[in-house]
mmCIF file of C-alpha atoms in Angstrom:
data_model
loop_
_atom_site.group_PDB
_atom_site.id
_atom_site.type_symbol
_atom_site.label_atom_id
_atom_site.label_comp_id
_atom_site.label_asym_id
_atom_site.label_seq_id
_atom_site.Cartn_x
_atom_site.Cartn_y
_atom_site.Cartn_z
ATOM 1 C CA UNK A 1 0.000 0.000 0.000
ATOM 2 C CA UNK A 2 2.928 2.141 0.549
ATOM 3 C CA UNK A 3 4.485 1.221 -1.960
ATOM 4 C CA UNK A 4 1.847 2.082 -4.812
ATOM 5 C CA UNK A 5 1.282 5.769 -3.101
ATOM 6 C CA UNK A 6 4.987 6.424 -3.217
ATOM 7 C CA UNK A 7 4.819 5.534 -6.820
ATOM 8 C CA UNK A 8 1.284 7.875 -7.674
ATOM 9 C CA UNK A 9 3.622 10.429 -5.136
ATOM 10 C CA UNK A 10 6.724 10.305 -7.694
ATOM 11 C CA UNK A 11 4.500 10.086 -11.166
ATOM 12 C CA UNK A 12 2.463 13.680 -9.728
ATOM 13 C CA UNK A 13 5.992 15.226 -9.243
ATOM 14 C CA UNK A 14 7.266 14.705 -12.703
ATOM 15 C CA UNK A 15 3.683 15.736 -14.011
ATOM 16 C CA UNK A 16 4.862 18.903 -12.186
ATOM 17 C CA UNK A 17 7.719 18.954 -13.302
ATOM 18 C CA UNK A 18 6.891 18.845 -16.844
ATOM 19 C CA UNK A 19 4.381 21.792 -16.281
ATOM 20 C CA UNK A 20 5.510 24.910 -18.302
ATOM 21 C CA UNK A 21 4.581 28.888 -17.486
ATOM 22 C CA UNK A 22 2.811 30.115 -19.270
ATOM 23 C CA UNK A 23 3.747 33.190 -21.335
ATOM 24 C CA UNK A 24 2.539 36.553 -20.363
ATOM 25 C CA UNK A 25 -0.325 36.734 -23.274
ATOM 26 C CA UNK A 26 -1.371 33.424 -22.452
ATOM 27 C CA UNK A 27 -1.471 34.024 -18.785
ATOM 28 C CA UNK A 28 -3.891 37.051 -19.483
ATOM 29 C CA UNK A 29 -6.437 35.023 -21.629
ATOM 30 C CA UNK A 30 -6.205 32.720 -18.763
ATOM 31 C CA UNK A 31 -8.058 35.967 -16.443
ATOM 32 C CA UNK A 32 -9.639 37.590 -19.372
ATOM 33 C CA UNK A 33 -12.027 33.726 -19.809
ATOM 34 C CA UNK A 34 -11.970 33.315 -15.525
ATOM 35 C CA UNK A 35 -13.757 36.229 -15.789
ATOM 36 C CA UNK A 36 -16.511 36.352 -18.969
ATOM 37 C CA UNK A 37 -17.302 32.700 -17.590
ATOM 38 C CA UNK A 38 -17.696 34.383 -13.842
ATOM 39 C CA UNK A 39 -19.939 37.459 -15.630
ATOM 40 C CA UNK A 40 -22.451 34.629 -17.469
ATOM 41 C CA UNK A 41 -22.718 33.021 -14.453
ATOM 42 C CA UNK A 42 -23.792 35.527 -12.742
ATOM 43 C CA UNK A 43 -27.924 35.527 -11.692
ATOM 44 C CA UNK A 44 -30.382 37.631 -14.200
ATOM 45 C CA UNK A 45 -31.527 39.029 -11.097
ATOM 46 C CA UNK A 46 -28.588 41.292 -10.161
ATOM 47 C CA UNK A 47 -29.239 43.047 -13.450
ATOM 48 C CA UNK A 48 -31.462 46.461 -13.238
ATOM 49 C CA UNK A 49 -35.143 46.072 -13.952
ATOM 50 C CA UNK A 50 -36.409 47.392 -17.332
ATOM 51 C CA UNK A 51 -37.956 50.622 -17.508
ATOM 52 C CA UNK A 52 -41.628 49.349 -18.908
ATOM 53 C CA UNK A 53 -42.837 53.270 -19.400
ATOM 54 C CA UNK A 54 -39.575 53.918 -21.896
ATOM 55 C CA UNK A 55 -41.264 51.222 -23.054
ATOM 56 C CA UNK A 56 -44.605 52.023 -23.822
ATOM 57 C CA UNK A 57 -43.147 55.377 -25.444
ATOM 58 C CA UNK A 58 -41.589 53.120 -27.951
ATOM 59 C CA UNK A 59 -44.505 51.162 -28.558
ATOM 60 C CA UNK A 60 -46.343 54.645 -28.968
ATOM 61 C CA UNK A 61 -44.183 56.319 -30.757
ATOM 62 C CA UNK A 62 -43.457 58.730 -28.451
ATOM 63 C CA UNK A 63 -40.370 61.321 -29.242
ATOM 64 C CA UNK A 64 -40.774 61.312 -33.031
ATOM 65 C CA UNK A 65 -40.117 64.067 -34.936
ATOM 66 C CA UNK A 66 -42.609 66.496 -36.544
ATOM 67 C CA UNK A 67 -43.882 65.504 -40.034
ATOM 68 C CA UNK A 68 -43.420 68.993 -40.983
ATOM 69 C CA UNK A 69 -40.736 70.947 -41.536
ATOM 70 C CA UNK A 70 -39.715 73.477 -39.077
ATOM 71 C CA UNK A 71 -42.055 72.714 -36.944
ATOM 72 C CA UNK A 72 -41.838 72.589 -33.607
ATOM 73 C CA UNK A 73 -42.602 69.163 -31.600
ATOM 74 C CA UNK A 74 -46.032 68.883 -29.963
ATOM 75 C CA UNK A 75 -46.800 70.632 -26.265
ATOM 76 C CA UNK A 76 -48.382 69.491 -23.284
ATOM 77 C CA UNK A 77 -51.312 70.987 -22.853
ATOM 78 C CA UNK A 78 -51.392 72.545 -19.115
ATOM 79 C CA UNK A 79 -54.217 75.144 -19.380
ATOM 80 C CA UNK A 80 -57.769 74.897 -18.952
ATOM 81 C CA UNK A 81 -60.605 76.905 -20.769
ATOM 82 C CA UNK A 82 -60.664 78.665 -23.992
ATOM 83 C CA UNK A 83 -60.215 82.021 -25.204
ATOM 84 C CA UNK A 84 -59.711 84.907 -27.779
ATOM 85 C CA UNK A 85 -56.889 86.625 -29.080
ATOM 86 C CA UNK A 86 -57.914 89.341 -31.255
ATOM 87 C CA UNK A 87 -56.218 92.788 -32.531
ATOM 88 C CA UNK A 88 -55.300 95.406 -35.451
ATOM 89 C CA UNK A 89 -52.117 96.069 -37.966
ATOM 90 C CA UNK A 90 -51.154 99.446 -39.435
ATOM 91 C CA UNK A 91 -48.908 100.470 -41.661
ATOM 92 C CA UNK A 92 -46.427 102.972 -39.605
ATOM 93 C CA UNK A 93 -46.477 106.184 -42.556
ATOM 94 C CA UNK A 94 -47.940 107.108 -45.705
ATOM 95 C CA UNK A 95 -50.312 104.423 -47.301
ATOM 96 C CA UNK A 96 -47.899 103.032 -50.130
ATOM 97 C CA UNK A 97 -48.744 103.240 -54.019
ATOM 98 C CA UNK A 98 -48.092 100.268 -55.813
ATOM 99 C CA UNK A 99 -49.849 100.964 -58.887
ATOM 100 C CA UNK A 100 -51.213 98.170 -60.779
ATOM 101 C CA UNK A 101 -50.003 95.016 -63.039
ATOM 102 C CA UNK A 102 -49.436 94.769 -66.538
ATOM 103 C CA UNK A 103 -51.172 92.560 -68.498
ATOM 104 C CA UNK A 104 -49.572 93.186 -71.886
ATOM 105 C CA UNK A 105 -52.602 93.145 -73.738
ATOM 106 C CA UNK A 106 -53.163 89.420 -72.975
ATOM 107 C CA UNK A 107 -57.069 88.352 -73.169
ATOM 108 C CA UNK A 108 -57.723 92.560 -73.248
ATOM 109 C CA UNK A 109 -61.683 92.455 -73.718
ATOM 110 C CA UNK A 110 -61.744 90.823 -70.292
ATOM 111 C CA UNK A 111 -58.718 91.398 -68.563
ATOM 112 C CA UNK A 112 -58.362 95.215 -68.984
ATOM 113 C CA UNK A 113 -61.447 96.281 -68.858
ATOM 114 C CA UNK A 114 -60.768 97.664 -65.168
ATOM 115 C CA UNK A 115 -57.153 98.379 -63.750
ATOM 116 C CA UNK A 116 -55.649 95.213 -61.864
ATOM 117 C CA UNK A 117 -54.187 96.054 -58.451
ATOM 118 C CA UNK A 118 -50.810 95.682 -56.917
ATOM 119 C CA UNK A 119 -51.883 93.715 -54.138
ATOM 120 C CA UNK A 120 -48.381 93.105 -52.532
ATOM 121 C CA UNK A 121 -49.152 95.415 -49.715
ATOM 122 C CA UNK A 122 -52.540 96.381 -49.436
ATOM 123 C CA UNK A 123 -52.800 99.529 -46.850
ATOM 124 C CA UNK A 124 -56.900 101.376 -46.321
ATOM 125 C CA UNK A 125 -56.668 105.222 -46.630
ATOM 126 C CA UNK A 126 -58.860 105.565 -44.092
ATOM 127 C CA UNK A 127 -57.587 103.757 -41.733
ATOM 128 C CA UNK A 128 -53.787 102.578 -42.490
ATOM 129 C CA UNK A 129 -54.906 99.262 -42.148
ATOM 130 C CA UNK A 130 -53.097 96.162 -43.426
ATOM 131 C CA UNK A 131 -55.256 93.640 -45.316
ATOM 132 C CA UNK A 132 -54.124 89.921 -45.790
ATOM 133 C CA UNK A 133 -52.042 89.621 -42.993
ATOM 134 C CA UNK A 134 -51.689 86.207 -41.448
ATOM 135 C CA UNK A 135 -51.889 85.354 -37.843
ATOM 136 C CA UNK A 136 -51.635 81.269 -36.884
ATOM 137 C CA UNK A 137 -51.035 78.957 -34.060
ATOM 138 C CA UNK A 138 -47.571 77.100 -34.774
ATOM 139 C CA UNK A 139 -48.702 73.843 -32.610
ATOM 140 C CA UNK A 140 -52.271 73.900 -30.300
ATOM 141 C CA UNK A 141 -51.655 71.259 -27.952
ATOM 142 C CA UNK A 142 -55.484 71.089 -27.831
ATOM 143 C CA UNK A 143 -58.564 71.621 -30.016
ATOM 144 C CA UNK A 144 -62.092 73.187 -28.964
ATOM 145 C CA UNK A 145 -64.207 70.848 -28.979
ATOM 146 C CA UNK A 146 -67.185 72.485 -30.130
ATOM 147 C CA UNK A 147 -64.864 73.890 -33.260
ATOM 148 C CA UNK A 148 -63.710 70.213 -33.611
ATOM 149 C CA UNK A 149 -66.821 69.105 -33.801
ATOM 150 C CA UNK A 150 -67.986 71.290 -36.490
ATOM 151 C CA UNK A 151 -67.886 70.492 -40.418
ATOM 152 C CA UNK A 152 -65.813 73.076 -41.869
ATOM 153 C CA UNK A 153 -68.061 74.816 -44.715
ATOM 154 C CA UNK A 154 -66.007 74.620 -48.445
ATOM 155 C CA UNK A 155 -64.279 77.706 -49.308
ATOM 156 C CA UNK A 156 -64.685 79.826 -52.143
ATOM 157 C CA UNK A 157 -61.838 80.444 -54.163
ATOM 158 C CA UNK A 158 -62.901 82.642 -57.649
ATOM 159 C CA UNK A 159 -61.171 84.774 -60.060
ATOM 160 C CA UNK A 160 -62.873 88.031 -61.932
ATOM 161 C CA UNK A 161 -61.634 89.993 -64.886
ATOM 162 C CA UNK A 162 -58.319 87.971 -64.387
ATOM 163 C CA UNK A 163 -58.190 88.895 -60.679
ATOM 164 C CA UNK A 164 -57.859 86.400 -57.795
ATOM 165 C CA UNK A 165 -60.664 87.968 -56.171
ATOM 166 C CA UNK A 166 -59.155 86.305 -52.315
ATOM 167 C CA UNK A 167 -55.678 87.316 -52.404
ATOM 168 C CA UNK A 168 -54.786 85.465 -48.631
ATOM 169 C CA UNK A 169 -57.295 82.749 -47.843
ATOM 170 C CA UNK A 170 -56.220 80.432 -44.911
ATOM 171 C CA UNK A 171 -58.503 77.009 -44.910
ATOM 172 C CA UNK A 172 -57.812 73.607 -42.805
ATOM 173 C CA UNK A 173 -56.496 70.661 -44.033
ATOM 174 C CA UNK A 174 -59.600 68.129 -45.778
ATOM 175 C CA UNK A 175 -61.363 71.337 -46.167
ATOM 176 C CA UNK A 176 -62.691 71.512 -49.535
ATOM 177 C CA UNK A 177 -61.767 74.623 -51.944
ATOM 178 C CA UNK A 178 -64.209 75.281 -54.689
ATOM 179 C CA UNK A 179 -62.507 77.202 -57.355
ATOM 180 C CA UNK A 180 -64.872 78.936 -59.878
ATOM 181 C CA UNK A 181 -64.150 80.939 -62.707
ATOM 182 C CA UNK A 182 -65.992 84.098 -62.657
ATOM 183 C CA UNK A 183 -64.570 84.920 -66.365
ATOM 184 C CA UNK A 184 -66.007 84.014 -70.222
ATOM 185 C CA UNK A 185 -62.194 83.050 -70.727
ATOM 186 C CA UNK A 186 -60.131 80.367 -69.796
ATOM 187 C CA UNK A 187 -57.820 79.856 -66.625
ATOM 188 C CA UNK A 188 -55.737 77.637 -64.713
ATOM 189 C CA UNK A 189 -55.246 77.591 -61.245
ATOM 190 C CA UNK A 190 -51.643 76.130 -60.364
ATOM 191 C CA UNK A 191 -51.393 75.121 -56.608
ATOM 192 C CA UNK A 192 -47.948 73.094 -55.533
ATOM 193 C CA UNK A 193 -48.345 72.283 -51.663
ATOM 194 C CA UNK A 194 -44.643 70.899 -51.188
ATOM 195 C CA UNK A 195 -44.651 67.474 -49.990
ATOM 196 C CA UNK A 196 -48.762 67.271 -50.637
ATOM 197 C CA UNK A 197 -49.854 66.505 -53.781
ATOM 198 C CA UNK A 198 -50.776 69.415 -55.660
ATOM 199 C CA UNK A 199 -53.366 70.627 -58.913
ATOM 200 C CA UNK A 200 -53.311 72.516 -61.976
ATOM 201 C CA UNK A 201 -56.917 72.590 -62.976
ATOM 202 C CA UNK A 202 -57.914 74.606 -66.485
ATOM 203 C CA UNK A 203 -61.215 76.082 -66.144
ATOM 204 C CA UNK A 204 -63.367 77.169 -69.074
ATOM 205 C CA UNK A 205 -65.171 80.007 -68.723
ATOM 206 C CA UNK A 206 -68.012 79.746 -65.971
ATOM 207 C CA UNK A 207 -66.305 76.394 -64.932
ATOM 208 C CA UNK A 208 -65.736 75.088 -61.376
ATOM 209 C CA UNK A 209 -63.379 72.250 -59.687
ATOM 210 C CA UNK A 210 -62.507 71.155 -56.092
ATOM 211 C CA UNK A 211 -59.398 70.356 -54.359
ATOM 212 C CA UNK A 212 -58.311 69.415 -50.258
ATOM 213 C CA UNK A 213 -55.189 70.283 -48.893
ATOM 214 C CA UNK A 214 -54.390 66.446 -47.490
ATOM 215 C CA UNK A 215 -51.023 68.085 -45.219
ATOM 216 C CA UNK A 216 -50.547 71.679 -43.072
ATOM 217 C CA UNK A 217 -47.674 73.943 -44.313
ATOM 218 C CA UNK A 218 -45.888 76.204 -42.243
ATOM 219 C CA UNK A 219 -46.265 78.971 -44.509
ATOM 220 C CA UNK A 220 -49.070 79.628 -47.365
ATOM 221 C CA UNK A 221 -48.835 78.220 -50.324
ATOM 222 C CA UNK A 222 -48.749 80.304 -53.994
ATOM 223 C CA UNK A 223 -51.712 79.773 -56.642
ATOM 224 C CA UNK A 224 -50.778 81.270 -59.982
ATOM 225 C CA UNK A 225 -52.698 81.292 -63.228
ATOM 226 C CA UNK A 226 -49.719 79.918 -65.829
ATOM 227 C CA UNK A 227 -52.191 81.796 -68.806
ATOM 228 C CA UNK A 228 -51.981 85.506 -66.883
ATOM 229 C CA UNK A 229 -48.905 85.083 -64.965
ATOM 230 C CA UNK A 230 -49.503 88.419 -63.139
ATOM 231 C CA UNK A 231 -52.387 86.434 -61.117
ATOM 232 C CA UNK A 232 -51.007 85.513 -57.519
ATOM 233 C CA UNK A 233 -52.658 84.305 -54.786
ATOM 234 C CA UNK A 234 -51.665 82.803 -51.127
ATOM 235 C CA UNK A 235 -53.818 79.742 -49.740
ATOM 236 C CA UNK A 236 -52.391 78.773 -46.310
ATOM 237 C CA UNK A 237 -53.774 75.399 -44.988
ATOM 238 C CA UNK A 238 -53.485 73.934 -41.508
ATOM 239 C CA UNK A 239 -54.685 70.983 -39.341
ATOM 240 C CA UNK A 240 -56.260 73.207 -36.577
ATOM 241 C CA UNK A 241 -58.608 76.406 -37.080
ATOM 242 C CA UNK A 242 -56.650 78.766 -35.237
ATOM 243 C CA UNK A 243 -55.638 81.140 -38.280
ATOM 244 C CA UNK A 244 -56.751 84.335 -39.437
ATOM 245 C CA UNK A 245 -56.482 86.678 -42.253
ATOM 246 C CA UNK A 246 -56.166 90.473 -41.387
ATOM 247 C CA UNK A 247 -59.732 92.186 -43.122
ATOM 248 C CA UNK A 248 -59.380 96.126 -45.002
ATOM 249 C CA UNK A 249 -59.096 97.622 -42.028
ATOM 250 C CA UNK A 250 -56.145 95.358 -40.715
ATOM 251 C CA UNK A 251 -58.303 93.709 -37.914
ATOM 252 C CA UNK A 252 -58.139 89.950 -36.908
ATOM 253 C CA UNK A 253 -59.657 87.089 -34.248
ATOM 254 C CA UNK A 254 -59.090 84.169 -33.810
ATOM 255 C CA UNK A 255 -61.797 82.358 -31.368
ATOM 256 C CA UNK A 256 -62.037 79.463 -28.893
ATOM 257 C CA UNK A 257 -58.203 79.162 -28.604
ATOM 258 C CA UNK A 258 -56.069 77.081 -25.466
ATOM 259 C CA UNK A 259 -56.166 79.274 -22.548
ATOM 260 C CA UNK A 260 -53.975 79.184 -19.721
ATOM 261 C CA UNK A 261 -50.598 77.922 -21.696
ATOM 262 C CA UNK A 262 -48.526 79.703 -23.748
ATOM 263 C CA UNK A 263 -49.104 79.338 -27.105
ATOM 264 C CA UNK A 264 -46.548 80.893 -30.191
ATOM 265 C CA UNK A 265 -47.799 82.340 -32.896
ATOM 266 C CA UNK A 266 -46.843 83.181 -36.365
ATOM 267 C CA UNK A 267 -47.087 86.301 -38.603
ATOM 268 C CA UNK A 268 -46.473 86.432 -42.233
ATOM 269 C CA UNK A 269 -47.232 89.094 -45.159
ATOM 270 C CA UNK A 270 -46.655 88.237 -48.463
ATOM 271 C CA UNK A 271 -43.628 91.268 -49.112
ATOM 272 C CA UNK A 272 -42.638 91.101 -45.558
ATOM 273 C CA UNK A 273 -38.631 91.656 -45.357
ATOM 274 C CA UNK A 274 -37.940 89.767 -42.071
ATOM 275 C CA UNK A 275 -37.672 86.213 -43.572
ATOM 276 C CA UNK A 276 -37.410 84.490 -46.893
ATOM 277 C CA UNK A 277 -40.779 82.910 -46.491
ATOM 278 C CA UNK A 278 -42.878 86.005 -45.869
ATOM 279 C CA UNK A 279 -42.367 85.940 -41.714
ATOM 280 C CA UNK A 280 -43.358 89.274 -41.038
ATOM 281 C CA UNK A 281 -41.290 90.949 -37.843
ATOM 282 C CA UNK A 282 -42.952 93.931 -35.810
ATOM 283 C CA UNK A 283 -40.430 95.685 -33.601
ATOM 284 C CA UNK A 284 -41.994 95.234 -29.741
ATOM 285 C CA UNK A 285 -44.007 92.330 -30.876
ATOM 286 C CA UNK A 286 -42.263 89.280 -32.578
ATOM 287 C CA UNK A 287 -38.519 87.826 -32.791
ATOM 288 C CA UNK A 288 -36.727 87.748 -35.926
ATOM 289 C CA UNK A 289 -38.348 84.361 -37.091
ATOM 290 C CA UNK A 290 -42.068 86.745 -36.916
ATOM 291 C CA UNK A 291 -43.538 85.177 -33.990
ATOM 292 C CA UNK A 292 -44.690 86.108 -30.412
ATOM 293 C CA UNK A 293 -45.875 84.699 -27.633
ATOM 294 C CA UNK A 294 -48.690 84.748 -25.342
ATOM 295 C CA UNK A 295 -51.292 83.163 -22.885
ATOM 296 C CA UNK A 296 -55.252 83.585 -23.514
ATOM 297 C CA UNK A 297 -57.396 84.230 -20.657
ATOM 298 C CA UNK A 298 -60.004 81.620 -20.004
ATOM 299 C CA UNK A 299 -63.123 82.887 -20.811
ATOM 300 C CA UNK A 300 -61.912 86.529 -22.030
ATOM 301 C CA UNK A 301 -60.065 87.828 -25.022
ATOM 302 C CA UNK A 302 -56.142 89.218 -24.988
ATOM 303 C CA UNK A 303 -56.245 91.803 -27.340
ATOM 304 C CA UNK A 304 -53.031 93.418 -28.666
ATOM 305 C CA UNK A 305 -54.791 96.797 -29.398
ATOM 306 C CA UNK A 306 -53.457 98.464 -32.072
ATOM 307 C CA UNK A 307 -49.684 97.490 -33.718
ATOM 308 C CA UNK A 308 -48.283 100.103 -35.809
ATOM 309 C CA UNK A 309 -45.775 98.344 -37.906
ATOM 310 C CA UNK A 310 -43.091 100.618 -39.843
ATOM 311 C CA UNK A 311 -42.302 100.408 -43.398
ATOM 312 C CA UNK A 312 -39.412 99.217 -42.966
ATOM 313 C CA UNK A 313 -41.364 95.477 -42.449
ATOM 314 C CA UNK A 314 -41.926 95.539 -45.915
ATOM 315 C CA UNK A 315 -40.274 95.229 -49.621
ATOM 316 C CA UNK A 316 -41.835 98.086 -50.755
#
């Protein structure tokens, strides 16, 4: 018995013997495996519980971006109540004279029989108010419900003796535009929403057409008549009915609107000079971008009185 452990004794030793060390590389896979093997076998429950609410903002698609351009990314809405913002543009000096457009003879019987206006900048005598100004909502965190409710009537869109005869219209999105053609001649009406899919329709004389806006825009889009290429006018549509168009004598509202949150708001004139998309800056009342902010009044109406805004706004 002694015997045959002395001999397992001596074969161990020369096994040890025989053992080599190893180099440094190897000796550091040696830890670097020790170590992955001690990490796998480590329980799942030492690891930090998942975070089920980033989660269900994945699932939901919270975070995306904005489908439209330059738009900012949709508010919380923190108020209560609704509200009106309402108020009244001048022009800052003498009412400008634009003239009218040429029409180079072009479809004369009907075209010329009255003088077609400049209406780049349209400023009353009387009053030195600014027509077709617009005033929007950039993002409403909420809707009225009573205006959401409501089916938005079409909107009339018609051209006269080779006049537009709604120079700014603003209209919401799956609203329907009836274009008519108040003329014995022919005319087309060119609209090219970018990103939307757009329409030239050719009218005969006394003929009609519709067309929806299927996506907002940030600014208003141009409708031209490719036949009389001095006719120009500005549709701007958007998801939510908080816009408004400035009337003769400059004045605006815009009804039923989020109160007790800020909300931003956007100006923009077709010749403004503050932007190359028609943002129209007022000194005291917008940034350089054309837009202001403020919070409505549940219940009441925040009214920016009169804004007297110099020539200087304008490419005159």
């Amino acid at each position: 018995m002694i015997a045959r452990d002395r001999k397992t004794a001596m074969r161990n030793l020369s096994s040890t013997r025989n053992w080599k060390r190893p180099s440094p590389l190897g000796a550091l896979a040696l830890v670097l495996s020790a170590a992955v093997l001690w990490g796998c076998s480590r329980s799942a429950s030492q690891a930090p519980p998942p975070d089920l609410s980033v989660a269900e903002q994945i699932r939901g698609g919270a975070g995306e971006a904005a489908a439209e351009s330059g738009e900012p990314a949709a508010a919380a809405a923190t108020g209560e109540g609704w509200g009106d913002l309402t108020g009244t543009f001048v022009f800052d000096g003498a009412v400008p004279q634009l003239g009218t457009l040429a029409t180079q003879g072009k479809d004369g019987a009907v075209c010329d029989v009255a003088p077609i206006p400049n209406e780049a900048v349209v400023v009353d005598s009387a009053t030195n108010g600014i027509k077709n100004i617009a005033v929007y909502v950039r993002k409403a965190g909420r809707v009225n419900e009573e205006l959401a409710a409501l089916e938005p009537a079409e909107v009339t869109f018609d051209q006269k003796q080779c006049l537009f005869l709604s120079h700014v219209t603003g209209i919401q999105v799956g609203q329907n535009l009836k274009i008519l053609n108040s003329d014995p001649i022919g005319h087309n009406t060119n609209i090219s929403p970018p990103a939307d899919t757009g329409a030239n329709v050719l009218l005969p004389g006394g003929g009609s057409a519709d067309f929806k806006f299927s996506r907002q825009q940030d600014t208003p889009v141009a409708v031209q008549c490719n036949i009389h290429p001095w006719m120009k006018a500005y549709v701007l549509p958007r998801k939510d009915p908080y816009f408004a168009v400035t009337d003769a004598e400059g004045k605006f509202t815009i009804s039923k609107l989020p109160a007790g949150e800020e909300l931003e708001f956007q100006l923009w004139q077709e010749s403004a000079a503050g932007g190359p998309k028609g943002e129209l800056v007022v000194p005291g009342l917008t940034d350089n971008k054309g837009r202001f902010k403020r919070t409505i009044p549940a219940d009441g109406v925040l009214d920016l009185e009169t804004v007297s805004i110099p020539a200087a706004a304008f490419k005159l």
